[in-house]
Short mmCIF file of C-alpha atoms in Angstrom, two decimals:
data_model
loop_
_atom_site.label_atom_id
_atom_site.label_comp_id
_atom_site.label_asym_id
_atom_site.label_seq_id
_atom_site.Cartn_x
_atom_site.Cartn_y
_atom_site.Cartn_z
CA MET Z 5 189.03 99.92 106.21
CA THR Z 6 191.61 98.71 103.70
CA TYR Z 7 190.63 98.69 100.06
CA GLN Z 8 192.16 96.26 97.59
CA ARG Z 9 193.77 97.74 94.56
CA ILE Z 10 191.69 97.24 91.42
CA ARG Z 11 193.90 95.83 88.70
CA GLN Z 12 193.20 96.70 85.11
CA PRO Z 13 193.07 93.57 82.95
CA LYS Z 14 195.84 93.14 80.40
CA LEU Z 15 194.75 93.90 76.83
CA SER Z 16 195.91 90.43 75.74
CA ASP Z 17 193.62 88.88 78.39
CA VAL Z 18 190.62 90.83 77.06
CA ILE Z 19 191.41 89.83 73.46
CA GLU Z 20 191.85 86.19 74.49
CA GLN Z 21 188.49 86.17 76.26
CA GLU Z 22 186.76 87.79 73.29
CA LEU Z 23 188.21 85.29 70.82
CA GLU Z 24 187.22 82.43 73.16
CA ARG Z 25 183.69 83.80 73.30
CA LEU Z 26 183.48 83.97 69.47
CA ILE Z 27 184.73 80.37 69.19
CA LEU Z 28 182.42 79.11 71.92
CA GLU Z 29 179.27 80.64 70.44
CA GLY Z 30 180.17 79.45 66.94
CA SER Z 31 180.83 82.86 65.38
CA LEU Z 32 184.32 81.50 64.66
CA SER Z 33 183.78 77.94 63.46
CA ALA Z 34 186.17 74.97 63.37
CA GLY Z 35 188.68 75.33 60.56
CA GLN Z 36 187.91 79.02 60.00
CA LYS Z 37 190.87 81.29 59.30
CA LEU Z 38 191.37 84.30 61.53
CA PRO Z 39 192.11 87.72 60.04
CA PRO Z 40 195.82 88.67 60.04
CA GLU Z 41 197.27 90.05 63.26
CA ARG Z 42 197.40 93.59 61.93
CA GLU Z 43 193.71 93.45 60.99
CA LEU Z 44 192.74 92.02 64.38
CA ALA Z 45 194.79 94.72 66.09
CA LYS Z 46 192.91 97.35 64.08
CA GLN Z 47 189.49 95.81 64.88
CA PHE Z 48 190.27 95.58 68.60
CA ASP Z 49 192.05 98.97 68.52
CA VAL Z 50 195.12 97.52 70.26
CA SER Z 51 198.76 96.85 69.46
CA ARG Z 52 199.86 93.81 67.44
CA PRO Z 53 201.96 92.39 70.36
CA SER Z 54 198.77 92.23 72.48
CA VAL Z 55 197.00 90.29 69.72
CA ARG Z 56 199.98 88.02 69.23
CA GLU Z 57 200.14 87.20 72.95
CA ALA Z 58 196.42 86.35 73.04
CA ILE Z 59 196.74 84.10 69.98
CA GLN Z 60 199.77 82.31 71.47
CA ARG Z 61 197.82 81.51 74.63
CA LEU Z 62 194.86 80.20 72.59
CA GLU Z 63 197.32 78.05 70.63
CA ALA Z 64 198.59 76.63 73.92
CA LYS Z 65 194.99 75.77 74.80
CA LYS Z 66 194.66 74.03 71.39
CA LEU Z 67 191.80 76.33 70.38
CA LEU Z 68 193.84 77.83 67.55
CA THR Z 69 196.48 76.36 65.23
CA ARG Z 70 199.05 78.26 63.25
CA ARG Z 71 200.08 77.05 59.79
CA GLN Z 72 203.50 78.08 58.52
CA GLY Z 73 202.92 80.78 55.94
CA GLY Z 74 199.19 80.05 55.91
CA GLY Z 75 197.79 81.98 58.85
CA THR Z 76 195.96 81.11 62.08
CA PHE Z 77 192.89 78.86 62.17
CA VAL Z 78 190.32 77.67 64.68
CA SER Z 79 191.27 74.08 65.49
CA GLU Z 80 189.60 71.58 63.14
CA GLY Z 81 188.82 68.96 65.79
CA LEU Z 82 187.34 71.46 68.25
CA TRP Z 83 183.79 70.03 68.22
CA GLN Z 84 184.71 66.41 67.52
CA SER Z 85 184.11 64.43 70.72
CA PHE Z 86 183.47 61.13 68.92
CA SER Z 87 186.32 59.27 67.28
CA ASP Z 88 185.91 57.65 63.86
CA PRO Z 89 186.11 54.08 65.27
CA LEU Z 90 183.35 54.90 67.76
CA LEU Z 91 181.20 56.45 65.04
CA ASP Z 92 181.68 53.35 62.87
CA MET Z 93 180.78 51.05 65.76
CA LEU Z 94 177.65 53.01 66.66
CA SER Z 95 176.48 53.23 63.04
CA ASP Z 96 176.95 49.45 62.50
CA HIS Z 97 174.53 48.53 65.30
CA PRO Z 98 170.86 48.96 64.37
CA GLU Z 99 169.71 49.38 67.97
CA THR Z 100 171.92 52.46 68.39
CA GLN Z 101 170.02 54.14 65.56
CA LEU Z 102 166.82 53.92 67.57
CA ASP Z 103 168.72 55.03 70.69
CA LEU Z 104 169.86 58.11 68.76
CA LEU Z 105 166.28 58.81 67.65
CA GLU Z 106 165.17 58.70 71.27
CA SER Z 107 167.99 61.09 72.22
CA ARG Z 108 166.98 63.40 69.42
CA HIS Z 109 163.50 63.69 70.99
CA ALA Z 110 165.02 65.51 73.95
CA LEU Z 111 167.68 67.49 72.11
CA GLU Z 112 165.60 68.69 69.16
CA GLY Z 113 162.51 69.28 71.26
CA ILE Z 114 164.31 71.65 73.63
CA SER Z 115 166.35 73.25 70.83
CA SER Z 116 163.17 74.03 68.86
CA TYR Z 117 161.53 75.41 72.00
CA PHE Z 118 164.38 77.81 72.79
CA ALA Z 119 164.92 78.72 69.12
CA ALA Z 120 161.33 79.99 69.02
CA LEU Z 121 161.83 81.74 72.33
CA ARG Z 122 165.26 83.31 71.81
CA GLY Z 123 166.01 83.31 68.09
CA ASN Z 124 166.67 86.57 66.26
CA GLU Z 125 166.10 87.53 62.64
CA ALA Z 126 169.57 86.38 61.56
CA ASP Z 127 168.95 82.98 63.20
CA PHE Z 128 165.57 82.65 61.50
CA LYS Z 129 167.08 83.51 58.12
CA ARG Z 130 169.65 80.72 58.50
CA ILE Z 131 166.94 78.24 59.51
CA GLU Z 132 164.88 79.23 56.43
CA ASP Z 133 167.94 78.86 54.17
CA CYS Z 134 168.68 75.41 55.59
CA HIS Z 135 165.04 74.38 55.12
CA THR Z 136 165.22 75.55 51.49
CA ALA Z 137 168.42 73.51 50.99
CA ILE Z 138 166.61 70.39 52.28
CA ARG Z 139 163.76 70.86 49.79
CA GLU Z 140 166.19 71.43 46.90
CA ALA Z 141 168.14 68.26 47.72
CA GLN Z 142 164.86 66.38 47.97
CA GLN Z 143 163.76 67.58 44.54
CA GLN Z 144 167.07 66.39 43.08
CA GLY Z 145 166.64 62.96 44.71
CA ASP Z 146 170.05 63.23 46.35
CA LEU Z 147 169.73 61.45 49.71
CA ALA Z 148 173.28 62.19 50.86
CA SER Z 149 172.85 65.92 50.19
CA GLU Z 150 169.44 65.89 51.86
CA ALA Z 151 170.87 64.21 54.97
CA ALA Z 152 173.70 66.77 55.07
CA ALA Z 153 171.17 69.63 54.70
CA VAL Z 154 169.00 68.22 57.50
CA THR Z 155 172.05 68.07 59.78
CA GLN Z 156 172.90 71.70 58.98
CA TYR Z 157 169.27 72.61 59.74
CA LEU Z 158 169.53 70.90 63.15
CA VAL Z 159 172.72 72.88 63.91
CA ALA Z 160 171.01 76.12 62.80
CA VAL Z 161 168.03 75.48 65.10
CA THR Z 162 170.40 74.78 67.99
CA GLU Z 163 172.38 77.95 67.27
CA ALA Z 164 169.08 79.87 67.40
CA ALA Z 165 168.43 78.34 70.85
CA HIS Z 166 171.47 80.30 72.17
CA ASN Z 167 172.44 77.53 74.59
CA LEU Z 168 176.17 76.81 74.25
CA VAL Z 169 176.00 73.39 75.91
CA LEU Z 170 173.27 72.22 73.54
CA LEU Z 171 175.19 73.61 70.59
CA HIS Z 172 178.36 71.74 71.63
CA ILE Z 173 176.42 68.46 71.97
CA ILE Z 174 174.77 68.79 68.55
CA ARG Z 175 178.00 69.79 66.82
CA SER Z 176 179.85 66.90 68.45
CA LEU Z 177 177.10 64.53 67.33
CA SER Z 178 176.87 65.97 63.79
CA PRO Z 179 178.68 63.11 61.97
CA LEU Z 180 176.56 60.51 63.78
CA LEU Z 181 173.39 62.54 63.21
CA GLU Z 182 174.06 62.84 59.47
CA GLN Z 183 174.67 59.11 59.20
CA ASN Z 184 171.50 58.43 61.18
CA VAL Z 185 169.40 60.73 59.00
CA LEU Z 186 170.78 59.13 55.83
CA GLN Z 187 170.01 55.62 57.06
CA ASN Z 188 166.52 56.73 58.01
CA PHE Z 189 165.95 58.24 54.58
CA GLU Z 190 167.07 54.99 52.86
CA LEU Z 191 164.15 53.27 54.58
CA LEU Z 192 161.60 56.08 54.55
CA TYR Z 193 161.95 56.60 50.78
CA ARG Z 194 160.32 53.20 50.31
CA ARG Z 195 157.10 55.01 51.23
CA GLN Z 196 156.45 58.24 49.39
CA ASP Z 197 153.62 59.15 51.76
CA ALA Z 198 156.05 58.87 54.69
CA VAL Z 199 158.53 61.20 52.99
CA GLU Z 200 155.78 63.75 52.36
CA LYS Z 201 154.60 63.53 55.97
CA VAL Z 202 158.13 63.98 57.34
CA SER Z 203 158.53 67.07 55.14
CA LYS Z 204 155.22 68.53 56.39
CA HIS Z 205 156.25 67.87 59.99
CA ARG Z 206 159.55 69.71 59.49
CA ALA Z 207 157.74 72.64 57.81
CA SER Z 208 155.46 72.81 60.89
CA ILE Z 209 158.50 72.99 63.19
CA VAL Z 210 160.03 75.81 61.12
CA SER Z 211 156.71 77.66 61.02
CA ALA Z 212 156.34 77.43 64.82
CA ILE Z 213 159.91 78.64 65.39
CA LEU Z 214 159.52 81.61 63.02
CA SER Z 215 156.16 82.44 64.61
CA ARG Z 216 157.84 82.45 68.03
CA GLU Z 217 155.62 79.72 69.46
CA PRO Z 218 157.96 77.73 71.74
CA GLU Z 219 155.54 75.10 73.01
CA LYS Z 220 154.16 74.45 69.54
CA ALA Z 221 157.71 74.13 68.15
CA ARG Z 222 158.67 71.57 70.79
CA GLU Z 223 155.50 69.52 70.26
CA ALA Z 224 155.99 69.61 66.48
CA ALA Z 225 159.61 68.40 66.83
CA GLN Z 226 158.59 65.53 69.11
CA LEU Z 227 155.67 64.53 66.88
CA HIS Z 228 158.06 64.55 63.89
CA LEU Z 229 160.54 62.22 65.56
CA ALA Z 230 157.82 59.95 67.04
CA TYR Z 231 156.39 59.46 63.54
CA ILE Z 232 159.84 58.66 62.08
CA GLU Z 233 160.50 56.14 64.85
CA GLU Z 234 157.10 54.44 64.42
CA THR Z 235 157.47 54.30 60.62
CA LEU Z 236 161.00 52.90 60.78
CA LEU Z 237 159.90 50.16 63.19
CA ASP Z 238 157.04 49.29 60.84
CA LEU Z 239 159.35 49.21 57.82
CA ASN Z 240 161.83 47.02 59.69
CA ARG Z 241 159.00 44.59 60.57
CA GLU Z 242 157.98 44.52 56.89
CA GLU Z 243 161.59 43.77 55.90
CA SER Z 244 161.82 40.95 58.46
CA ARG Z 245 158.62 39.39 57.11
CA ARG Z 246 159.88 39.71 53.54
CA LYS Z 247 163.16 37.97 54.41
CA ARG Z 248 161.26 35.24 56.26
CA SER Z 249 159.10 34.61 53.21
CA LEU Z 250 162.15 34.46 50.96
CA ARG Z 251 163.79 31.90 53.25
CA ARG Z 252 160.66 29.73 53.15
CA ILE Z 253 160.53 29.93 49.35
CA GLN Z 254 164.19 28.97 49.17
CA GLN Z 255 163.66 26.04 51.59
CA ARG Z 256 160.77 24.67 49.51
CA LYS Z 257 162.84 25.05 46.36
CA ASP Z 258 165.74 23.17 47.97
CA SER Z 259 163.36 20.42 49.20
CA SER Z 260 161.83 19.91 45.76
CA ASP Z 261 165.28 19.66 44.23
#
């Protein structure tokens, strides 16, 4: 029997794979600056040339970018799968907002489920911090900040799910999600009872995740989004009736003139 020779992996290959793993799981986020080469070499307990070679290959893959005199950074556009023109087009069409809500049913339901199942204490702390940020923005009456905080909460829940494909999808959708949440708030805030109910629903999701109750977390997430969808449809119908009434009033006024 002939045995194949086992080749030891190059140190630069191991470093490259480790940095890729950190980027993929979100430990190194888009735009984040890497430590200097000498510090990375110390952390990995390898030579600087091995680190430099790994970084050069990740630059060639467009995962890292080097700025002259400024250091090495994770590429800014790493998670951006949607172009600005496409985001503008989607946000300008009302029907796509409801389409996004339907998509969120699946994404947030499964993310909440796995967050409750797989999340660790660090994940739960981040979810709690994001939930606190939402409440603080709400108290200040800052809709834009509240929408941004909700989006960060959704990312935190997906990170806790420890599913890299789900995380990539949510991060790629983040600009569209934030816009969707803001547009929803602009309508929902016409009804204070609706805002309070949405807040209670979200608190129920967080509670189920932190209590490690996967099925309850998924059901709470889907109930939350179903309520938002139903309320928005109702508000849109109210707005249509209001505009119809205004048109009739204007017509009568024009006729009498």
